[in-house]
CSV table of C-alpha atoms in Angstrom, one decimal:
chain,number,residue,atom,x,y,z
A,1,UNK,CA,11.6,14.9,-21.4
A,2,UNK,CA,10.9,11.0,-20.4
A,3,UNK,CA,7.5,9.7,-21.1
A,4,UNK,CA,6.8,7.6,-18.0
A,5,UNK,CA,4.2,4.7,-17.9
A,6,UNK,CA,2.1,3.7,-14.9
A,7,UNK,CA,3.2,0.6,-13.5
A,8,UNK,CA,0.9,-2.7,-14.6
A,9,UNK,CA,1.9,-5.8,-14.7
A,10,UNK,CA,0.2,-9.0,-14.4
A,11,UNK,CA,1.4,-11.7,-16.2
A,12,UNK,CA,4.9,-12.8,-18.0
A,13,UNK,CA,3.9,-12.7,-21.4
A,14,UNK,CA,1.6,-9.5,-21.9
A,15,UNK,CA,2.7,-7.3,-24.5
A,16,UNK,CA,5.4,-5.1,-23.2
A,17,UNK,CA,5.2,-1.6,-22.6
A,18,UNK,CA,7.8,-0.2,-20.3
A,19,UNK,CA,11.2,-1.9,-19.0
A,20,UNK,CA,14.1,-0.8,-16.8
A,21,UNK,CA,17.8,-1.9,-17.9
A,22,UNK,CA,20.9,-1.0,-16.5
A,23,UNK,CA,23.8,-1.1,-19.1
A,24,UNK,CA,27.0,-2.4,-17.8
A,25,UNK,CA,30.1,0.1,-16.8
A,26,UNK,CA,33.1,0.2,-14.5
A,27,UNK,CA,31.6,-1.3,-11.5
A,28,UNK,CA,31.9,-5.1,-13.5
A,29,UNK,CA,35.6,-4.1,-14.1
A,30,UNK,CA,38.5,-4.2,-11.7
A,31,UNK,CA,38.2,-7.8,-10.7
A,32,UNK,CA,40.3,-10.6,-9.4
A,33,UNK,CA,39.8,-14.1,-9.8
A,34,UNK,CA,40.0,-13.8,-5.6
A,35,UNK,CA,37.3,-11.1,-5.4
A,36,UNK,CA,34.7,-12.7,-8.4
A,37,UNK,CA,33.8,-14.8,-5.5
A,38,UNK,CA,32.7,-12.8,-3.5
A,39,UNK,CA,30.9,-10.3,-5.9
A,40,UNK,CA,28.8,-13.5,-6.8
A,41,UNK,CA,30.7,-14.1,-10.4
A,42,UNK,CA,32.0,-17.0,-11.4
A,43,UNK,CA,34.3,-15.7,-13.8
A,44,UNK,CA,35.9,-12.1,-14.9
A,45,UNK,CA,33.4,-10.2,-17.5
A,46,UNK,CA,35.6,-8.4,-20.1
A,47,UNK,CA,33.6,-5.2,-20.2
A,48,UNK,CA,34.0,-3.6,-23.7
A,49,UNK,CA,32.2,-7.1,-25.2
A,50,UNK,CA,29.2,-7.3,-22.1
A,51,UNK,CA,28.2,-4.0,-23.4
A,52,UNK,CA,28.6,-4.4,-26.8
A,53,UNK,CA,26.5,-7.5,-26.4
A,54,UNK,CA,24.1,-5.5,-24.0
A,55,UNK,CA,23.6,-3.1,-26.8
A,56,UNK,CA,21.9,-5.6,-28.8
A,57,UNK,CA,19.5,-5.9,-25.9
A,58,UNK,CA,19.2,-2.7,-25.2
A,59,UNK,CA,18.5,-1.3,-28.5
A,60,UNK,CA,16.4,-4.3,-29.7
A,61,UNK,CA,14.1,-3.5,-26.8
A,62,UNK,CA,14.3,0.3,-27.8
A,63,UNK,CA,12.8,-0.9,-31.2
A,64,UNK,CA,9.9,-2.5,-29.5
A,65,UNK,CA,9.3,-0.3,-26.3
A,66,UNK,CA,9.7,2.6,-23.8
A,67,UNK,CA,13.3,1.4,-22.2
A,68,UNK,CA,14.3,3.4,-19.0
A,69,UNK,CA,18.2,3.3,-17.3
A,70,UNK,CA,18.7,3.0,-14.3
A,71,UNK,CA,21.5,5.7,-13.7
A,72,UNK,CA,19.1,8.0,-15.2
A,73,UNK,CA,16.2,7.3,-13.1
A,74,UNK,CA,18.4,7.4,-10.8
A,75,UNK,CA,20.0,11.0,-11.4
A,76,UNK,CA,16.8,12.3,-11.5
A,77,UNK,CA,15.4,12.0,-8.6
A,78,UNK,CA,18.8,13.0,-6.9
A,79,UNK,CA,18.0,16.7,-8.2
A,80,UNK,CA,15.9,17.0,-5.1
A,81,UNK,CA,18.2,17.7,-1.9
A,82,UNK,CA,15.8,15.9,0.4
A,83,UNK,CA,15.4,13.4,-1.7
A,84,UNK,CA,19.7,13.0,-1.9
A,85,UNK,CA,19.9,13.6,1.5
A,86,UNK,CA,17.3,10.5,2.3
A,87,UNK,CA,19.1,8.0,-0.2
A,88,UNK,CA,22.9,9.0,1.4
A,89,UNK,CA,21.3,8.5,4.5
A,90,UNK,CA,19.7,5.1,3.9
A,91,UNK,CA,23.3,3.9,2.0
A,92,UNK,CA,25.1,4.9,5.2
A,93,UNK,CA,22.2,2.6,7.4
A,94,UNK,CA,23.2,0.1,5.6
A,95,UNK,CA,27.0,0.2,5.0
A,96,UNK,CA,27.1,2.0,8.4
A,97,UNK,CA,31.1,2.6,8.4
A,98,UNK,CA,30.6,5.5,5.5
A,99,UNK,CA,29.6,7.4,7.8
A,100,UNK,CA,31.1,7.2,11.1
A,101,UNK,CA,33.2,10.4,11.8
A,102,UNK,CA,36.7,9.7,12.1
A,103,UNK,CA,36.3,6.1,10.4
A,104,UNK,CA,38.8,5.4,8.1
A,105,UNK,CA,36.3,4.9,5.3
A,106,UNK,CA,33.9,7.8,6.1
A,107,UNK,CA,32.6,9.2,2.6
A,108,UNK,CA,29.4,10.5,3.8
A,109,UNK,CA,30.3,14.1,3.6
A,110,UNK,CA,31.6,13.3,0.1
A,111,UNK,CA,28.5,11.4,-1.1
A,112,UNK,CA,27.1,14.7,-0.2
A,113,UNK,CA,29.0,16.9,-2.1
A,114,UNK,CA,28.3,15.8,-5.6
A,115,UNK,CA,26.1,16.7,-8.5
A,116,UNK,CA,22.8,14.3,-8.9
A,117,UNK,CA,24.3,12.9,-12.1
A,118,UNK,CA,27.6,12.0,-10.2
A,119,UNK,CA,26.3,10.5,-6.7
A,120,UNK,CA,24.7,8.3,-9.1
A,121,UNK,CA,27.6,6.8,-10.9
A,122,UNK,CA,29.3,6.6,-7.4
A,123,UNK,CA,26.5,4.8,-5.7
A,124,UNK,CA,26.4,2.5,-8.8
A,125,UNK,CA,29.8,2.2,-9.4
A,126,UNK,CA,31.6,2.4,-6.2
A,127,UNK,CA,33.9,4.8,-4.6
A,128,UNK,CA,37.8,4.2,-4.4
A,129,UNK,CA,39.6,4.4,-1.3
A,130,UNK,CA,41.8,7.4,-1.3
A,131,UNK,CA,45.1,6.0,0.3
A,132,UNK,CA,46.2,9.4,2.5
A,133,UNK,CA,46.7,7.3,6.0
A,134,UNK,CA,48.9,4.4,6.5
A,135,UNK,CA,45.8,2.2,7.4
A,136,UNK,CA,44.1,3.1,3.9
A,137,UNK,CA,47.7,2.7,2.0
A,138,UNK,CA,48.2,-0.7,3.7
A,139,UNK,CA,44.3,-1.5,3.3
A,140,UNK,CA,43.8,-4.6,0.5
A,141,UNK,CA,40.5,-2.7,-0.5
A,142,UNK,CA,40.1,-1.6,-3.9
A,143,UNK,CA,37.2,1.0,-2.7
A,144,UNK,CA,35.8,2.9,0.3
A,145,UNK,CA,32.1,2.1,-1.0
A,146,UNK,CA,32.1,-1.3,-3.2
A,147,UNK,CA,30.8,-1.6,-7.0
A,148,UNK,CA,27.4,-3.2,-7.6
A,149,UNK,CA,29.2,-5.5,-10.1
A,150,UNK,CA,25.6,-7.1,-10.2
A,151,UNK,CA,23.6,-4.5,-11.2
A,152,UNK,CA,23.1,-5.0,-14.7
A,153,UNK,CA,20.9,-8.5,-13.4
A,154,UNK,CA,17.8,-5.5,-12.9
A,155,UNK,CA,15.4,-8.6,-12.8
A,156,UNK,CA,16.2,-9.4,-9.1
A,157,UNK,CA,16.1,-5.6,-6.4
A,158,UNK,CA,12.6,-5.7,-7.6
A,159,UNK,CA,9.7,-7.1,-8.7
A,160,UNK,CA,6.4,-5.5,-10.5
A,161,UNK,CA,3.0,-7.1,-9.3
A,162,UNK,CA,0.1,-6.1,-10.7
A,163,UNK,CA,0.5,-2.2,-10.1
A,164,UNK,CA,2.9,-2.3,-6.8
A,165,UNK,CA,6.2,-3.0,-6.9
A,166,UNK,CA,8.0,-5.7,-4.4
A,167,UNK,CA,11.5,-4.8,-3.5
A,168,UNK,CA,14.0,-7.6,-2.9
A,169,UNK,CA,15.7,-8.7,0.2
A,170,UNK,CA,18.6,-9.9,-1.2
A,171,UNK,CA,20.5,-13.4,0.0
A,172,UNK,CA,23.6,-11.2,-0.1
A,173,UNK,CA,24.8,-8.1,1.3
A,174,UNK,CA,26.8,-6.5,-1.4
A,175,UNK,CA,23.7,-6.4,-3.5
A,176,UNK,CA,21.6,-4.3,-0.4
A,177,UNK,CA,22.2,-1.5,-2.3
A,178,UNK,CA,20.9,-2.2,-5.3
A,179,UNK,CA,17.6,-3.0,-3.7
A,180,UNK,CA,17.5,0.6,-1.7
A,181,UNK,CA,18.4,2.1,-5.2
A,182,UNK,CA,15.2,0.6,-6.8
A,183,UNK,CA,13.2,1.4,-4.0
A,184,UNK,CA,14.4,5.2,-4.3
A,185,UNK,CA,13.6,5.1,-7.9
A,186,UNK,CA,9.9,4.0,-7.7
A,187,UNK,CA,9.5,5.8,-4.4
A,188,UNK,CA,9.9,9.3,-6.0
A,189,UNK,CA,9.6,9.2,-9.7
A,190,UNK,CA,6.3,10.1,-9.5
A,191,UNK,CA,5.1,9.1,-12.9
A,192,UNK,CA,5.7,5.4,-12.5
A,193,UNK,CA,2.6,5.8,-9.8
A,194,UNK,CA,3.8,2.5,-8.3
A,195,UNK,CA,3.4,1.9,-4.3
A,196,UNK,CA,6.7,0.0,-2.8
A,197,UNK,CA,6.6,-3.1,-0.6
A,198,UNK,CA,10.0,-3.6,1.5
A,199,UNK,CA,10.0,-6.6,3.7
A,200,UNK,CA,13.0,-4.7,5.2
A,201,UNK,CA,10.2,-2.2,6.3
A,202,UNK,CA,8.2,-4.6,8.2
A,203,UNK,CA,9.2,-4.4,11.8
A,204,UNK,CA,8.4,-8.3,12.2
A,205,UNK,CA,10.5,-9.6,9.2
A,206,UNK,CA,11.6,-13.2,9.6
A,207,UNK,CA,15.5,-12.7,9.6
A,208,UNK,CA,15.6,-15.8,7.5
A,209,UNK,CA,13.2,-13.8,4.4
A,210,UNK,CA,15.2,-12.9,1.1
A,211,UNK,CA,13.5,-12.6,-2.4
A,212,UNK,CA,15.0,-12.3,-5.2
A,213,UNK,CA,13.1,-11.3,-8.8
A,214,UNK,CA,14.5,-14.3,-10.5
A,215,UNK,CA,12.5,-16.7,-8.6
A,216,UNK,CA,8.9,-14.5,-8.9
A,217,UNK,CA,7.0,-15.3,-12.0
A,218,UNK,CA,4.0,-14.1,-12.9
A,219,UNK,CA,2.3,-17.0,-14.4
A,220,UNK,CA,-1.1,-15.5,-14.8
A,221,UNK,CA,-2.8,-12.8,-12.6
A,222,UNK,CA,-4.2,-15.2,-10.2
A,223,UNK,CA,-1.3,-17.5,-10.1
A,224,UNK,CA,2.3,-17.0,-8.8
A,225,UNK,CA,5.1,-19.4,-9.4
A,226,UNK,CA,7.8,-19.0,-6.6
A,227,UNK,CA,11.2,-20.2,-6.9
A,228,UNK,CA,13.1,-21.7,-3.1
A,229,UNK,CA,16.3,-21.7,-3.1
A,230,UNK,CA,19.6,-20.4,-2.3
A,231,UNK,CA,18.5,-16.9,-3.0
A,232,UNK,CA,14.7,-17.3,-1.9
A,233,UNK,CA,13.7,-18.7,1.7
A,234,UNK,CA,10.2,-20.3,2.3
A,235,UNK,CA,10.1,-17.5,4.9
A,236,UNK,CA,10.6,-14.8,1.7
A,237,UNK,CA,7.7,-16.6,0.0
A,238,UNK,CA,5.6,-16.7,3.4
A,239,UNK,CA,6.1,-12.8,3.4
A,240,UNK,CA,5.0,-12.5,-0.4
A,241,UNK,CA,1.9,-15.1,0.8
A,242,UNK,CA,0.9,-12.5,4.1
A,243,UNK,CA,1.2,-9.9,1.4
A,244,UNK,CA,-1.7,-11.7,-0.9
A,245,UNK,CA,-3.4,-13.0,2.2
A,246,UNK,CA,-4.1,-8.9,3.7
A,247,UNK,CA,-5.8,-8.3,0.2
A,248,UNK,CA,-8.7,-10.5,1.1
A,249,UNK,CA,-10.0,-11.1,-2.5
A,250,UNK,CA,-12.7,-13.1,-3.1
A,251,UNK,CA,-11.2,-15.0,-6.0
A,252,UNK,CA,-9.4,-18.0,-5.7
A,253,UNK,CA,-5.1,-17.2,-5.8
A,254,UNK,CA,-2.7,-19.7,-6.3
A,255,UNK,CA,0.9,-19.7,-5.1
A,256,UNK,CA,3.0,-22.4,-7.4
A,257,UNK,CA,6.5,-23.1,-5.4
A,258,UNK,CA,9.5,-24.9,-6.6
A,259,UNK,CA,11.8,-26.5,-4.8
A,260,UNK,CA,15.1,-25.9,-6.8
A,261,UNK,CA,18.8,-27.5,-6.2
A,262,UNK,CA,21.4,-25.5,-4.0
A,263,UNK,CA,24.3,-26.8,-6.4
A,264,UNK,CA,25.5,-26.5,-9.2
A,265,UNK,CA,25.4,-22.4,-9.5
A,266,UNK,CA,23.3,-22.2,-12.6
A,267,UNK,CA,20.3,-22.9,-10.3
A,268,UNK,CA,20.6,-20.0,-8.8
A,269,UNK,CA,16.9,-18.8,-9.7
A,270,UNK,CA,13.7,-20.5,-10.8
A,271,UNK,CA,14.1,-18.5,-14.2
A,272,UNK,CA,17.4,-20.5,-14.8
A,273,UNK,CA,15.2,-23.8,-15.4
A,274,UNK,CA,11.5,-22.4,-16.5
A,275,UNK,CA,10.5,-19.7,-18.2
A,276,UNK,CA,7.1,-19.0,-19.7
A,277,UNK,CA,7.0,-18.0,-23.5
A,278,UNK,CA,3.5,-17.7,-25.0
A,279,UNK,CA,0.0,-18.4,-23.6
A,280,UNK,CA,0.7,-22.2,-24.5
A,281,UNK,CA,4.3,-22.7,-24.1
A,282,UNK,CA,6.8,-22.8,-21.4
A,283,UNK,CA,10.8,-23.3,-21.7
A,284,UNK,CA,11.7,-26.0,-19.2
A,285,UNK,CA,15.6,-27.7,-17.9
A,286,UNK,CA,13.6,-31.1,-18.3
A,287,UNK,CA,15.8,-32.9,-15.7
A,288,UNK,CA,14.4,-30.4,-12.5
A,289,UNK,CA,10.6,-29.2,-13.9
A,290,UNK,CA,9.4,-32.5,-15.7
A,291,UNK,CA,11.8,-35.4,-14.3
A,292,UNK,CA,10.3,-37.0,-11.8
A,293,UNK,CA,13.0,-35.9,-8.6
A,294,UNK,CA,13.5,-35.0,-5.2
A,295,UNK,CA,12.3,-31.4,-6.0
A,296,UNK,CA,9.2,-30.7,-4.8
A,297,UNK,CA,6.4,-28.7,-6.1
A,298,UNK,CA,3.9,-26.9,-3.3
A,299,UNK,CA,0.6,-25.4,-4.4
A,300,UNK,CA,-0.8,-23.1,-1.9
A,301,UNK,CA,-4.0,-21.9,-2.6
A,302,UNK,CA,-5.9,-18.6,-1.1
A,303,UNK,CA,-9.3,-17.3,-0.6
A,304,UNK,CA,-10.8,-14.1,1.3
A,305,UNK,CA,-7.8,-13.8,3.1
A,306,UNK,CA,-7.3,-17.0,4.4
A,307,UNK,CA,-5.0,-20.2,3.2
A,308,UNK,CA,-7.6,-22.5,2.0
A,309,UNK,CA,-5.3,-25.3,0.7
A,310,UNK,CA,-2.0,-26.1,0.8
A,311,UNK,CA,-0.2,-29.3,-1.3
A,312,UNK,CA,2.1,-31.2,-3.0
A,313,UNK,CA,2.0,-31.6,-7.1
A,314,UNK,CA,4.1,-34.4,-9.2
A,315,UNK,CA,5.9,-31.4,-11.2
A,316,UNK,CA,4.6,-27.7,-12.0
A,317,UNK,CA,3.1,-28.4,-15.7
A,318,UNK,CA,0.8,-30.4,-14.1
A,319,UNK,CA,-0.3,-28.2,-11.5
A,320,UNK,CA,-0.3,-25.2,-14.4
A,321,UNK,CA,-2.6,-27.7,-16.1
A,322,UNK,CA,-4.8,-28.2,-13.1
A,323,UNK,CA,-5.5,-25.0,-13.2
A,324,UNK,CA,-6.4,-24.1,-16.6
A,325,UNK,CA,-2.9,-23.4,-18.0
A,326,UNK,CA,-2.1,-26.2,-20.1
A,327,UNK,CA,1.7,-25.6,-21.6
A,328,UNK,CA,4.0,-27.3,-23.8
A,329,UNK,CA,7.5,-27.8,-22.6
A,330,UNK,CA,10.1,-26.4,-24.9
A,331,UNK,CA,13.3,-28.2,-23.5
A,332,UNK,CA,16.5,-26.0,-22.9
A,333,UNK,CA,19.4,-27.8,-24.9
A,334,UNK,CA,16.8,-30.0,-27.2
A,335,UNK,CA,15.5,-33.8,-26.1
A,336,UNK,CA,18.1,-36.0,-27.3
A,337,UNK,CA,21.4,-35.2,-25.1
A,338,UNK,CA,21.7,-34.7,-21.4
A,339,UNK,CA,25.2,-32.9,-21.8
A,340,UNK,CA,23.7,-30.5,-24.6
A,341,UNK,CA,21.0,-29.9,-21.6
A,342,UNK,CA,23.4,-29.5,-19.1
A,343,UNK,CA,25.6,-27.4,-20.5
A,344,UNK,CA,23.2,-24.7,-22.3
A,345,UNK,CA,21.0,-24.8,-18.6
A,346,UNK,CA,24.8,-23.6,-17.7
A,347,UNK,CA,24.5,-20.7,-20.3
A,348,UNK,CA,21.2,-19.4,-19.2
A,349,UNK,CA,19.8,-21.5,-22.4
A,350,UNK,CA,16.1,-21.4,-20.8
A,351,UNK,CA,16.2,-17.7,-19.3
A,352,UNK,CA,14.2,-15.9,-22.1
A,353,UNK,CA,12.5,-12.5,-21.8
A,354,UNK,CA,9.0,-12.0,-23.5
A,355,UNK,CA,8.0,-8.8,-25.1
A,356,UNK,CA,4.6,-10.1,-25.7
A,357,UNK,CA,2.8,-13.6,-26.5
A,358,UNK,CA,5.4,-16.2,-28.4
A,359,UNK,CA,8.3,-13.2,-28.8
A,360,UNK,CA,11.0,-13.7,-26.6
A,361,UNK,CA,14.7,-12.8,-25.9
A,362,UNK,CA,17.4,-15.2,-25.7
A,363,UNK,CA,21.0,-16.0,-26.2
A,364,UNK,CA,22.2,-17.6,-29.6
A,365,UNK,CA,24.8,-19.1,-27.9
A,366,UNK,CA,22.5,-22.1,-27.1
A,367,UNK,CA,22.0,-23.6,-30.8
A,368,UNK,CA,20.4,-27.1,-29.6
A,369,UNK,CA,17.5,-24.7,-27.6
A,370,UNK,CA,17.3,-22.5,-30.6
A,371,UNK,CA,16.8,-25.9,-33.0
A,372,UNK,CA,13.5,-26.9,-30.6
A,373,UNK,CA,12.1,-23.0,-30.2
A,374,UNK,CA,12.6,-23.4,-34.2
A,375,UNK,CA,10.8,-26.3,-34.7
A,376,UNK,CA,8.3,-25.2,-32.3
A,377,UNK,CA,7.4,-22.4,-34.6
A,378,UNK,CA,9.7,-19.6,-33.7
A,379,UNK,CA,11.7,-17.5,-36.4
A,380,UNK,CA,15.0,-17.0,-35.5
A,381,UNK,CA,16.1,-13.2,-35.4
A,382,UNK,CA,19.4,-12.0,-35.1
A,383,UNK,CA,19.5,-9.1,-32.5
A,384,UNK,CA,21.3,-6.6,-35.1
A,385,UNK,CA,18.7,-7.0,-37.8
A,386,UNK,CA,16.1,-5.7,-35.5
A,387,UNK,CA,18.4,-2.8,-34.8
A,388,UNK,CA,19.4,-2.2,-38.8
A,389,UNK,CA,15.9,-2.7,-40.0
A,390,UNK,CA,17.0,-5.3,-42.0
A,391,UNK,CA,13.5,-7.1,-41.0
A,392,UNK,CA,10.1,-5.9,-39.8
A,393,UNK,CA,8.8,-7.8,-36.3
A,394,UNK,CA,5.4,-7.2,-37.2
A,395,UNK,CA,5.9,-9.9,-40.2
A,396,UNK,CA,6.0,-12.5,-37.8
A,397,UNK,CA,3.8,-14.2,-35.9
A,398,UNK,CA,6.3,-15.9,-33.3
A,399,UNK,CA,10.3,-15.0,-32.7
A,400,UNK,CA,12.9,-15.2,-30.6
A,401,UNK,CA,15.5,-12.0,-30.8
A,402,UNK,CA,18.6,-13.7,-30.3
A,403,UNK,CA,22.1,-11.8,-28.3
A,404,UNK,CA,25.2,-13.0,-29.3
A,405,UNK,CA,26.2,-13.8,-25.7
A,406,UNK,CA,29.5,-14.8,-25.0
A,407,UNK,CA,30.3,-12.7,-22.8
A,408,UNK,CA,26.8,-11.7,-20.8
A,409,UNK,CA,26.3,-15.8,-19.4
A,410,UNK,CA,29.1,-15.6,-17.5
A,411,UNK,CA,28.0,-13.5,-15.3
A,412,UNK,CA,25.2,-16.0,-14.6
A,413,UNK,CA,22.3,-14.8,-16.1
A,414,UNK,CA,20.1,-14.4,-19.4
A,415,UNK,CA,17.7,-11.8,-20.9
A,416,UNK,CA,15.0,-12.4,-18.2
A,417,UNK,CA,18.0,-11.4,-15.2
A,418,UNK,CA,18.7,-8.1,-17.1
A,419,UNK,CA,14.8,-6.9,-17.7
A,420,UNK,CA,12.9,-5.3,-15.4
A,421,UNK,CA,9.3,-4.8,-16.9
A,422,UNK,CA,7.1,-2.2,-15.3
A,423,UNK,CA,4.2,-2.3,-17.7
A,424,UNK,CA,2.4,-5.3,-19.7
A,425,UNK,CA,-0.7,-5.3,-21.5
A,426,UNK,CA,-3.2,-8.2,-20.6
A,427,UNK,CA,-3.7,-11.0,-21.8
A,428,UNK,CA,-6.6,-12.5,-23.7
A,429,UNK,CA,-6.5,-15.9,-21.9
């Protein structure tokens, strides 16, 4: 039977108690270089070595905490008929032409048919077209009901906040599912005891507003950094900002946003260029966060329900510092070479994942960021002798588990994309 946790978190770096993960499958296969495009890849993932490589993450994290998938969470709350019933029927709102009668690519009636365990695969995975017309045999579709190749990234559909959980409005439409799927999970697995917020579900949403998880950090509980970019609007950070704003607290909140580049791809999310590691150290691409640029950095500050300041910073440490959080910058790719920055930025070199204060996730694939989290004072741990028991975590202080990923990058993302904690101890600050 799964031993659930109630939903908690309120900072990045507070021990970890429970995470969601979604381990690769088909729906990353059957690619084209012509069709990577538009399932937001870059390149074509050769399956058998992203899960091998997501087994190291996987199973490390089993070592350290309660893991949940999502196919499983999923499943399970598809047992319940109305509850099948309500998810088919929000797919088909969506991706309205799987249910038209008499449409070519009507599956509704199919979705319907199958066992919990099945319609979950299927909603993850995708549904092929059967070719029985002449439209369908001549159709350059692969499927009836598209893969969510980008599944696996659980970071971004949504987001835990202190004990509610924000789903994300996607930038793009072949992710909408994975969103509603999230939404599903925590809406009716009633052990997380979590309370959803959908900006879909507010009848005045800006049409501009998209979130997405890889911009939202958690910095401390009273402070938010907020990634704007191509995958978060300031209209999607205005809705998080109403959100804060209706709870009226007396206590000073801060809202921390950072302007970030709409080129090259790797900047697709704040997490791509800063990550927080331990209560006095951050992991910064040193050319966007600490470079003096044309980036800007906007502190918004909140009180009793009301926007009591808002301004420009000369870069986030320095706002962090202004407000009591004074980090060190670890630089992605080391100090000495901009192309050795560049090009492990490019590899999701400063994306790490914290399972508590100073251990973190990362990929070993980024040697010159591993030599400064080294000389910084982190061991370097091998994913596989976590796994083997070939060390004990508990003898060190500060690590970084490392993946072997060489594979997992290209998909554009690191261990902080494919984590979705849903429970965190505090921290003593």
């Amino acid at each position: 039977m799964t031993k659930y946790v109630e939903l908690d978190v309120r900072s990045e770096i507070g021990e970890l108690e429970g995470v969601i993960l979604h381990t690769p499958g088909s729906e990353v296969e059957n690619m084209t270089p012509e069709n990577a495009e538009r399932a937001l890849y870059s390149d074509i993932l050769n399956l058998s070595v992203a899960q091998k490589e997501y087994k190291q993450l996987s199973e490390s994290l089993g070592e350290i905490t309660q893991t949940y998938q999502v196919k499983e969470l999923l499943a399970n709350i598809l047992k319940d008929d109305k509850v099948k019933e309500i998810v088919i029927d929000k797919v088909c709102k969506i991706e309205p032409e799987l249910a038209v009668k008499g449409n070519t690519y009507c599956i509704k009636d199919t979705l319907l048919d199958q066992t919990a365990e099945d319609l979950a695969s299927l909603l993850i995975e995708g549904v092929v077209l059967t070719r029985d017309n002449l439209t369908k045999f001549l159709s350059k579709e692969r499927y009836a009901m598209r893969p969510l190749h980008n599944f696996f990234f659980t970071r971004d559909a949504s987001m835990s906040l202190g004990n509610e959980v924000l789903i994300g409005k996607m930038a793009n439409a072949v992710r909408d599912r994975e969103s509603l799927i999230m939404q599903a999970i925590f809406d009716y697995t009633s052990g997380f005891k979590a309370k959803t917020v959908n900006p879909i579900d507010n009848p005045n949403m800006d049409p501009n507003c998209m979130i997405e998880g890889g911009d939202v950090l958690i910095a401390r509980e009273d402070i938010l950094i907020i990634g704007n970019g191509t995958r978060t609007t300031t209209q999607g950070i205005d809705f998080i900002l109403a959100q804060l704003l209706s709870q009226k607290e007396e206590k000073p909140r801060h809202i921390l946003v950072q302007e970030l580049p709409s080129h090259p791809e790797s900047f697709i999310h704040l997490d791509m260029v800063f990550t927080l590691l331990d209560k006095d150290k951050c992991m910064v691409y040193e050319p966007l966060i600490i470079r003096p640029n044309k980036y800007q950095t906007v502190h918004i500050t909140i009180q009793n329900g009301k926007v009591v300041n808002i301004k420009n910073e000369n870069n986030l440490l320095q706002a962090l510092k202004k407000l009591g959080m004074e980090l060190k910058p670890i630089y992605c790719g080391g100090t000495k070479e901009p192309w050795n920055q560049e090009r492990e930025q490019w590899h999701s070199g400063a994306n790490f994942f914290a399972v508590g204060p100073g251990k973190v996730v990362g990929y070993a694939r980024n040697i010159y960021t591993m030599e400064e989290m080294n000389k910084n004072g982190f061991d370097i741990i091998p994913a596989d002798d976590v796994i083997s028991h070939k060390i004990n975590l508990a003898d060190y202080d500060k690590y970084v588990i490392t993946l072997e990923g060489s594979e997992l990058p290209r998909g554009g993302g690191g261990a902080r994309c494919m984590t979705m904690p849903i429970r965190r101890k505090s921290v003593n600050w």
